Amino acid sequence: MPPKKKKIIKKPYRIAILISGRLTSYDKHYQNIIDTFGDGYKIDFYAGISEEPINKKLLDGFLKLYKPIAWKYSDKPLLDIDFSKVKSGKNLAPIRKNVMFMWRNRDNVKSLIKKIAYSWIISTRADIFYKEKLNYSELNPNAVNIPKGSDFGGFQDKIAIAKQPLMVEYLDVYDNLKKYVVDDKRTIEPESLIKYHLGKKYKNIEVQRISLKHDIFPKVKLGDKQKVAETGQK
């Protein structure tokens, strides 16, 4: 009898999903995240979060459900910026400082990524609800892939997908933020800021726009955002 052929067991592709910021709606959106990104992929979660009271209340439930590979409260020293002198649109003016907190959280989660051969790295938020599955065949491995829509003069800043080296560059805003908004006098509007960061002057990284319809749920009231700016998320 001929020798039996050994079964080749294919390991599932592996992706990392980086959660940063508030944990709002983490429980309501968990299955939606799995359905959107998990088709044939093993998912490792990472989390870089602020020390807002809401996160401390939700943390235990988040850890039990998502079982992140690594997580950490953001503790990098805050930037010495006079935000009253930083350019922004009228709506962002009362909460300019929150953009610093956002990129501080993303810098935090960037530092946690393990040396694992991930097929893709996805930067997102717990309060995003996806309205369609991600089509992985649409992704460009040589670019930062950003969903279409909500650009407001730049690139929408809620979601990005890339190979690990490019994702590390994409997330490298915090240490450059003061240079961008003080020295270069750029607006701190998040969409314009990330476009400037990825542009030819600094990172010079290609951006590919993809289809991935989504929405923020629930939306945070302006008053609550202002409280974050005032307290410094401490």
PDB file of C-alpha atoms in Angstrom:
ATOM      1  CA  MET A   1       0.000   0.000   0.000  1.00  0.00           C
ATOM      2  CA  PRO A   2       1.263   3.498  -0.785  1.00  0.00           C
ATOM      3  CA  PRO A   3       2.063   5.623   2.266  1.00  0.00           C
ATOM      4  CA  LYS A   4      -0.749   7.815   3.475  1.00  0.00           C
ATOM      5  CA  LYS A   5      -0.400  11.454   2.635  1.00  0.00           C
ATOM      6  CA  LYS A   6      -0.083  13.721   5.604  1.00  0.00           C
ATOM      7  CA  LYS A   7      -2.870  16.210   5.992  1.00  0.00           C
ATOM      8  CA  ILE A   8      -1.672  19.760   5.604  1.00  0.00           C
ATOM      9  CA  ILE A   9      -3.344  21.867   8.224  1.00  0.00           C
ATOM     10  CA  LYS A  10      -3.392  25.492   7.194  1.00  0.00           C
ATOM     11  CA  LYS A  11      -3.014  27.939  10.008  1.00  0.00           C
ATOM     12  CA  PRO A  12      -5.536  30.779   9.907  1.00  0.00           C
ATOM     13  CA  TYR A  13      -4.293  34.175   8.813  1.00  0.00           C
ATOM     14  CA  ARG A  14      -3.670  36.415  11.794  1.00  0.00           C
ATOM     15  CA  ILE A  15      -4.536  40.066  12.213  1.00  0.00           C
ATOM     16  CA  ALA A  16      -4.112  42.586  15.013  1.00  0.00           C
ATOM     17  CA  ILE A  17      -6.881  45.022  15.894  1.00  0.00           C
ATOM     18  CA  LEU A  18      -5.702  48.064  17.832  1.00  0.00           C
ATOM     19  CA  ILE A  19      -8.365  49.687  20.019  1.00  0.00           C
ATOM     20  CA  SER A  20      -7.603  53.168  21.316  1.00  0.00           C
ATOM     21  CA  GLY A  21      -9.512  55.781  23.299  1.00  0.00           C
ATOM     22  CA  ARG A  22     -12.860  55.250  25.003  1.00  0.00           C
ATOM     23  CA  LEU A  23     -14.293  51.770  25.535  1.00  0.00           C
ATOM     24  CA  THR A  24     -17.848  53.025  24.955  1.00  0.00           C
ATOM     25  CA  SER A  25     -20.068  50.335  23.337  1.00  0.00           C
ATOM     26  CA  TYR A  26     -17.285  47.721  23.446  1.00  0.00           C
ATOM     27  CA  ASP A  27     -19.864  45.052  24.345  1.00  0.00           C
ATOM     28  CA  LYS A  28     -22.449  46.071  21.745  1.00  0.00           C
ATOM     29  CA  HIS A  29     -19.865  46.161  18.943  1.00  0.00           C
ATOM     30  CA  TYR A  30     -17.768  43.064  19.698  1.00  0.00           C
ATOM     31  CA  GLN A  31     -19.663  40.672  17.419  1.00  0.00           C
ATOM     32  CA  ASN A  32     -19.878  43.350  14.736  1.00  0.00           C
ATOM     33  CA  ILE A  33     -16.071  43.669  14.790  1.00  0.00           C
ATOM     34  CA  ILE A  34     -15.662  39.892  14.520  1.00  0.00           C
ATOM     35  CA  ASP A  35     -18.138  39.715  11.628  1.00  0.00           C
ATOM     36  CA  THR A  36     -16.443  42.612   9.827  1.00  0.00           C
ATOM     37  CA  PHE A  37     -12.800  41.566  10.119  1.00  0.00           C
ATOM     38  CA  GLY A  38     -12.696  37.934  11.247  1.00  0.00           C
ATOM     39  CA  ASP A  39     -13.594  36.011   8.074  1.00  0.00           C
ATOM     40  CA  GLY A  40     -10.888  33.310   8.097  1.00  0.00           C
ATOM     41  CA  TYR A  41      -8.619  35.366  10.329  1.00  0.00           C
ATOM     42  CA  LYS A  42      -7.457  34.835  13.898  1.00  0.00           C
ATOM     43  CA  ILE A  43      -7.799  38.161  15.698  1.00  0.00           C
ATOM     44  CA  ASP A  44      -5.453  39.504  18.371  1.00  0.00           C
ATOM     45  CA  PHE A  45      -6.725  42.584  20.175  1.00  0.00           C
ATOM     46  CA  TYR A  46      -4.557  45.309  21.695  1.00  0.00           C
ATOM     47  CA  ALA A  47      -5.795  48.346  23.635  1.00  0.00           C
ATOM     48  CA  GLY A  48      -4.267  51.722  24.479  1.00  0.00           C
ATOM     49  CA  ILE A  49      -6.793  53.610  26.574  1.00  0.00           C
ATOM     50  CA  SER A  50      -7.180  56.831  28.510  1.00  0.00           C
ATOM     51  CA  GLU A  51      -7.768  57.057  32.250  1.00  0.00           C
ATOM     52  CA  GLU A  52     -11.214  58.603  31.830  1.00  0.00           C
ATOM     53  CA  PRO A  53     -13.715  57.477  34.512  1.00  0.00           C
ATOM     54  CA  ILE A  54     -15.848  55.743  31.864  1.00  0.00           C
ATOM     55  CA  ASN A  55     -12.930  53.501  30.893  1.00  0.00           C
ATOM     56  CA  LYS A  56     -12.234  52.486  34.474  1.00  0.00           C
ATOM     57  CA  LYS A  57     -15.875  51.435  34.824  1.00  0.00           C
ATOM     58  CA  LEU A  58     -15.858  49.427  31.595  1.00  0.00           C
ATOM     59  CA  LEU A  59     -12.346  47.942  31.742  1.00  0.00           C
ATOM     60  CA  ASP A  60     -13.107  44.621  33.486  1.00  0.00           C
ATOM     61  CA  GLY A  61     -15.900  43.764  31.066  1.00  0.00           C
ATOM     62  CA  PHE A  62     -13.752  44.746  28.089  1.00  0.00           C
ATOM     63  CA  LEU A  63     -10.844  42.559  29.213  1.00  0.00           C
ATOM     64  CA  LYS A  64     -13.093  39.524  29.747  1.00  0.00           C
ATOM     65  CA  LEU A  65     -14.762  39.849  26.336  1.00  0.00           C
ATOM     66  CA  TYR A  66     -11.886  40.932  24.083  1.00  0.00           C
ATOM     67  CA  LYS A  67      -9.049  39.160  25.938  1.00  0.00           C
ATOM     68  CA  PRO A  68      -6.407  41.548  24.547  1.00  0.00           C
ATOM     69  CA  ILE A  69      -2.868  40.312  23.968  1.00  0.00           C
ATOM     70  CA  ALA A  70      -1.718  43.497  25.707  1.00  0.00           C
ATOM     71  CA  TRP A  71      -3.307  46.671  27.053  1.00  0.00           C
ATOM     72  CA  LYS A  72      -2.157  49.731  28.941  1.00  0.00           C
ATOM     73  CA  TYR A  73      -3.389  53.062  30.237  1.00  0.00           C
ATOM     74  CA  SER A  74      -1.732  55.897  28.324  1.00  0.00           C
ATOM     75  CA  ASP A  75       0.936  57.482  30.512  1.00  0.00           C
ATOM     76  CA  LYS A  76       3.333  59.241  28.156  1.00  0.00           C
ATOM     77  CA  PRO A  77       4.040  62.830  29.316  1.00  0.00           C
ATOM     78  CA  LEU A  78       1.595  65.356  27.879  1.00  0.00           C
ATOM     79  CA  LEU A  79       2.904  67.767  25.273  1.00  0.00           C
ATOM     80  CA  ASP A  80       3.683  71.349  26.286  1.00  0.00           C
ATOM     81  CA  ILE A  81       1.401  73.131  23.809  1.00  0.00           C
ATOM     82  CA  ASP A  82      -0.623  76.314  24.249  1.00  0.00           C
ATOM     83  CA  PHE A  83      -3.771  75.035  22.563  1.00  0.00           C
ATOM     84  CA  SER A  84      -5.383  78.475  22.560  1.00  0.00           C
ATOM     85  CA  LYS A  85      -2.875  79.439  19.844  1.00  0.00           C
ATOM     86  CA  VAL A  86      -3.301  76.286  17.736  1.00  0.00           C
ATOM     87  CA  LYS A  87      -5.273  76.499  14.488  1.00  0.00           C
ATOM     88  CA  SER A  88      -8.582  74.643  14.247  1.00  0.00           C
ATOM     89  CA  GLY A  89     -12.116  74.960  12.961  1.00  0.00           C
ATOM     90  CA  LYS A  90     -14.830  76.533  15.101  1.00  0.00           C
ATOM     91  CA  ASN A  91     -16.391  73.235  16.234  1.00  0.00           C
ATOM     92  CA  LEU A  92     -13.085  71.787  17.423  1.00  0.00           C
ATOM     93  CA  ALA A  93     -11.897  74.970  19.153  1.00  0.00           C
ATOM     94  CA  PRO A  94     -13.221  74.086  22.662  1.00  0.00           C
ATOM     95  CA  ILE A  95     -11.695  70.594  22.527  1.00  0.00           C
ATOM     96  CA  ARG A  96      -8.427  71.020  20.583  1.00  0.00           C
ATOM     97  CA  LYS A  97      -6.555  69.262  23.388  1.00  0.00           C
ATOM     98  CA  ASN A  98      -8.557  66.063  22.782  1.00  0.00           C
ATOM     99  CA  VAL A  99      -6.673  65.491  19.531  1.00  0.00           C
ATOM    100  CA  MET A 100      -3.479  65.233  21.586  1.00  0.00           C
ATOM    101  CA  PHE A 101      -5.133  62.651  23.863  1.00  0.00           C
ATOM    102  CA  MET A 102      -6.334  60.674  20.841  1.00  0.00           C
ATOM    103  CA  TRP A 103      -2.853  60.368  19.343  1.00  0.00           C
ATOM    104  CA  ARG A 104      -1.348  59.699  22.771  1.00  0.00           C
ATOM    105  CA  ASN A 105      -3.635  56.664  23.076  1.00  0.00           C
ATOM    106  CA  ARG A 106      -2.659  55.493  19.593  1.00  0.00           C
ATOM    107  CA  ASP A 107       1.022  55.968  20.354  1.00  0.00           C
ATOM    108  CA  ASN A 108       0.433  53.843  23.449  1.00  0.00           C
ATOM    109  CA  VAL A 109      -1.190  50.944  21.581  1.00  0.00           C
ATOM    110  CA  LYS A 110       1.508  51.136  18.885  1.00  0.00           C
ATOM    111  CA  SER A 111       4.121  50.402  21.546  1.00  0.00           C
ATOM    112  CA  LEU A 112       2.300  47.221  22.624  1.00  0.00           C
ATOM    113  CA  ILE A 113       2.319  45.331  19.294  1.00  0.00           C
ATOM    114  CA  LYS A 114       4.147  42.015  19.613  1.00  0.00           C
ATOM    115  CA  LYS A 115       6.689  40.754  17.067  1.00  0.00           C
ATOM    116  CA  ILE A 116       4.188  38.482  15.347  1.00  0.00           C
ATOM    117  CA  ALA A 117       3.830  37.993  11.581  1.00  0.00           C
ATOM    118  CA  TYR A 118       0.424  39.621  11.255  1.00  0.00           C
ATOM    119  CA  SER A 119      -1.226  39.642   7.850  1.00  0.00           C
ATOM    120  CA  TRP A 120      -2.752  43.022   8.611  1.00  0.00           C
ATOM    121  CA  ILE A 121      -2.888  45.584  11.416  1.00  0.00           C
ATOM    122  CA  ILE A 122      -6.154  47.490  11.912  1.00  0.00           C
ATOM    123  CA  SER A 123      -6.361  50.711  13.918  1.00  0.00           C
ATOM    124  CA  THR A 124      -9.894  51.495  15.063  1.00  0.00           C
ATOM    125  CA  ARG A 125     -12.141  52.422  17.989  1.00  0.00           C
ATOM    126  CA  ALA A 126     -14.580  50.505  20.190  1.00  0.00           C
ATOM    127  CA  ASP A 127     -17.441  52.883  19.363  1.00  0.00           C
ATOM    128  CA  ILE A 128     -17.413  52.179  15.601  1.00  0.00           C
ATOM    129  CA  PHE A 129     -20.237  50.125  14.089  1.00  0.00           C
ATOM    130  CA  TYR A 130     -19.510  48.632  10.662  1.00  0.00           C
ATOM    131  CA  LYS A 131     -22.199  48.341   8.015  1.00  0.00           C
ATOM    132  CA  GLU A 132     -20.357  45.951   5.693  1.00  0.00           C
ATOM    133  CA  LYS A 133     -17.594  43.331   5.819  1.00  0.00           C
ATOM    134  CA  LEU A 134     -14.060  44.294   4.925  1.00  0.00           C
ATOM    135  CA  ASN A 135     -13.022  43.005   1.506  1.00  0.00           C
ATOM    136  CA  TYR A 136      -9.403  42.038   2.132  1.00  0.00           C
ATOM    137  CA  SER A 137      -8.753  41.646  -1.602  1.00  0.00           C
ATOM    138  CA  GLU A 138      -9.267  45.408  -1.956  1.00  0.00           C
ATOM    139  CA  LEU A 139      -6.338  46.218   0.353  1.00  0.00           C
ATOM    140  CA  ASN A 140      -3.004  47.485  -0.952  1.00  0.00           C
ATOM    141  CA  PRO A 141      -0.062  45.968   0.983  1.00  0.00           C
ATOM    142  CA  ASN A 142       2.155  48.905   0.014  1.00  0.00           C
ATOM    143  CA  ALA A 143      -0.191  51.588   1.324  1.00  0.00           C
ATOM    144  CA  VAL A 144      -2.175  52.706   4.337  1.00  0.00           C
ATOM    145  CA  ASN A 145      -5.744  51.720   3.510  1.00  0.00           C
ATOM    146  CA  ILE A 146      -8.334  54.231   4.716  1.00  0.00           C
ATOM    147  CA  PRO A 147     -12.113  53.940   4.265  1.00  0.00           C
ATOM    148  CA  LYS A 148     -13.778  56.523   2.056  1.00  0.00           C
ATOM    149  CA  GLY A 149     -15.875  59.336   3.505  1.00  0.00           C
ATOM    150  CA  SER A 150     -15.811  61.846   6.392  1.00  0.00           C
ATOM    151  CA  ASP A 151     -12.578  63.404   5.122  1.00  0.00           C
ATOM    152  CA  PHE A 152     -13.315  67.071   5.923  1.00  0.00           C
ATOM    153  CA  GLY A 153     -10.386  68.277   3.833  1.00  0.00           C
ATOM    154  CA  GLY A 154      -8.000  65.451   4.747  1.00  0.00           C
ATOM    155  CA  PHE A 155      -8.366  61.705   5.419  1.00  0.00           C
ATOM    156  CA  GLN A 156     -10.894  60.307   7.875  1.00  0.00           C
ATOM    157  CA  ASP A 157      -8.969  59.326  11.006  1.00  0.00           C
ATOM    158  CA  LYS A 158     -11.133  56.665  12.692  1.00  0.00           C
ATOM    159  CA  ILE A 159      -9.935  53.556  10.847  1.00  0.00           C
ATOM    160  CA  ALA A 160      -6.747  52.565   9.032  1.00  0.00           C
ATOM    161  CA  ILE A 161      -5.459  49.195   7.801  1.00  0.00           C
ATOM    162  CA  ALA A 162      -1.875  48.418   6.813  1.00  0.00           C
ATOM    163  CA  LYS A 163       1.036  46.040   7.073  1.00  0.00           C
ATOM    164  CA  GLN A 164       2.884  46.402  10.363  1.00  0.00           C
ATOM    165  CA  PRO A 165       5.773  48.686   9.253  1.00  0.00           C
ATOM    166  CA  LEU A 166       3.382  51.133   7.589  1.00  0.00           C
ATOM    167  CA  MET A 167       0.950  51.038  10.516  1.00  0.00           C
ATOM    168  CA  VAL A 168       3.764  51.981  12.900  1.00  0.00           C
ATOM    169  CA  GLU A 169       4.514  54.999  10.683  1.00  0.00           C
ATOM    170  CA  TYR A 170       0.822  55.919  10.428  1.00  0.00           C
ATOM    171  CA  LEU A 171       0.458  55.919  14.222  1.00  0.00           C
ATOM    172  CA  ASP A 172       3.612  57.986  14.757  1.00  0.00           C
ATOM    173  CA  VAL A 173       1.813  61.318  15.167  1.00  0.00           C
ATOM    174  CA  TYR A 174       2.102  62.030  18.893  1.00  0.00           C
ATOM    175  CA  ASP A 175       5.855  62.635  18.964  1.00  0.00           C
ATOM    176  CA  ASN A 176       5.516  64.905  15.916  1.00  0.00           C
ATOM    177  CA  LEU A 177       2.344  66.738  16.951  1.00  0.00           C
ATOM    178  CA  LYS A 178       4.027  69.791  18.467  1.00  0.00           C
ATOM    179  CA  LYS A 179       6.177  70.226  15.378  1.00  0.00           C
ATOM    180  CA  TYR A 180       3.147  70.043  13.097  1.00  0.00           C
ATOM    181  CA  VAL A 181       0.823  72.432  14.946  1.00  0.00           C
ATOM    182  CA  VAL A 182       3.340  74.825  16.550  1.00  0.00           C
ATOM    183  CA  ASP A 183       6.438  74.946  14.324  1.00  0.00           C
ATOM    184  CA  ASP A 184       4.670  74.261  11.005  1.00  0.00           C
ATOM    185  CA  LYS A 185       1.493  76.064  12.134  1.00  0.00           C
ATOM    186  CA  ARG A 186      -0.780  73.354  10.718  1.00  0.00           C
ATOM    187  CA  THR A 187      -4.374  72.944  11.839  1.00  0.00           C
ATOM    188  CA  ILE A 188      -5.004  70.369  14.558  1.00  0.00           C
ATOM    189  CA  GLU A 189      -8.160  69.171  12.786  1.00  0.00           C
ATOM    190  CA  PRO A 190      -7.622  65.366  12.855  1.00  0.00           C
ATOM    191  CA  GLU A 191      -8.414  64.691   9.189  1.00  0.00           C
ATOM    192  CA  SER A 192      -6.103  67.419   7.876  1.00  0.00           C
ATOM    193  CA  LEU A 193      -3.438  66.462  10.409  1.00  0.00           C
ATOM    194  CA  ILE A 194      -3.203  62.811   9.343  1.00  0.00           C
ATOM    195  CA  LYS A 195      -3.074  63.824   5.667  1.00  0.00           C
ATOM    196  CA  TYR A 196      -0.181  66.192   6.441  1.00  0.00           C
ATOM    197  CA  HIS A 197       1.561  63.498   8.498  1.00  0.00           C
ATOM    198  CA  LEU A 198       1.373  60.938   5.670  1.00  0.00           C
ATOM    199  CA  GLY A 199       2.273  63.458   2.956  1.00  0.00           C
ATOM    200  CA  LYS A 200       5.462  63.989   0.988  1.00  0.00           C
ATOM    201  CA  LYS A 201       7.059  66.371   3.499  1.00  0.00           C
ATOM    202  CA  TYR A 202       7.250  63.767   6.285  1.00  0.00           C
ATOM    203  CA  LYS A 203       6.237  60.122   5.944  1.00  0.00           C
ATOM    204  CA  ASN A 204       5.572  60.130   2.162  1.00  0.00           C
ATOM    205  CA  ILE A 205       3.281  57.090   2.458  1.00  0.00           C
ATOM    206  CA  GLU A 206       0.810  56.047  -0.200  1.00  0.00           C
ATOM    207  CA  VAL A 207      -2.850  56.038   0.828  1.00  0.00           C
ATOM    208  CA  GLN A 208      -5.445  53.786  -0.766  1.00  0.00           C
ATOM    209  CA  ARG A 209      -9.137  54.517  -0.265  1.00  0.00           C
ATOM    210  CA  ILE A 210     -11.356  51.502   0.325  1.00  0.00           C
ATOM    211  CA  SER A 211     -15.027  50.772   0.886  1.00  0.00           C
ATOM    212  CA  LEU A 212     -15.928  50.110   4.519  1.00  0.00           C
ATOM    213  CA  LYS A 213     -19.152  51.832   5.553  1.00  0.00           C
ATOM    214  CA  HIS A 214     -19.344  52.606   9.259  1.00  0.00           C
ATOM    215  CA  ASP A 215     -20.691  55.001  11.854  1.00  0.00           C
ATOM    216  CA  ILE A 216     -19.942  56.138  15.402  1.00  0.00           C
ATOM    217  CA  PHE A 217     -22.362  54.833  18.009  1.00  0.00           C
ATOM    218  CA  PRO A 218     -23.125  56.297  20.427  1.00  0.00           C
ATOM    219  CA  LYS A 219     -21.911  59.788  19.586  1.00  0.00           C
ATOM    220  CA  VAL A 220     -20.387  61.639  22.522  1.00  0.00           C
ATOM    221  CA  LYS A 221     -21.959  64.961  23.481  1.00  0.00           C
ATOM    222  CA  LEU A 222     -19.802  68.082  23.120  1.00  0.00           C
ATOM    223  CA  GLY A 223     -20.104  68.759  26.850  1.00  0.00           C
ATOM    224  CA  ASP A 224     -18.583  65.378  27.675  1.00  0.00           C
ATOM    225  CA  LYS A 225     -15.758  65.993  25.215  1.00  0.00           C
ATOM    226  CA  GLN A 226     -15.062  69.324  26.893  1.00  0.00           C
ATOM    227  CA  LYS A 227     -14.836  67.618  30.291  1.00  0.00           C
ATOM    228  CA  VAL A 228     -12.139  65.354  28.898  1.00  0.00           C
ATOM    229  CA  ALA A 229     -10.193  68.356  27.612  1.00  0.00           C
ATOM    230  CA  GLU A 230     -10.479  70.101  30.980  1.00  0.00           C
ATOM    231  CA  THR A 231      -9.482  67.127  33.120  1.00  0.00           C
ATOM    232  CA  GLY A 232      -6.673  65.908  30.899  1.00  0.00           C
ATOM    233  CA  GLN A 233      -8.020  62.358  31.196  1.00  0.00           C
ATOM    234  CA  LYS A 234      -6.167  61.922  34.464  1.00  0.00           C
TER     235      LYS A 234
END
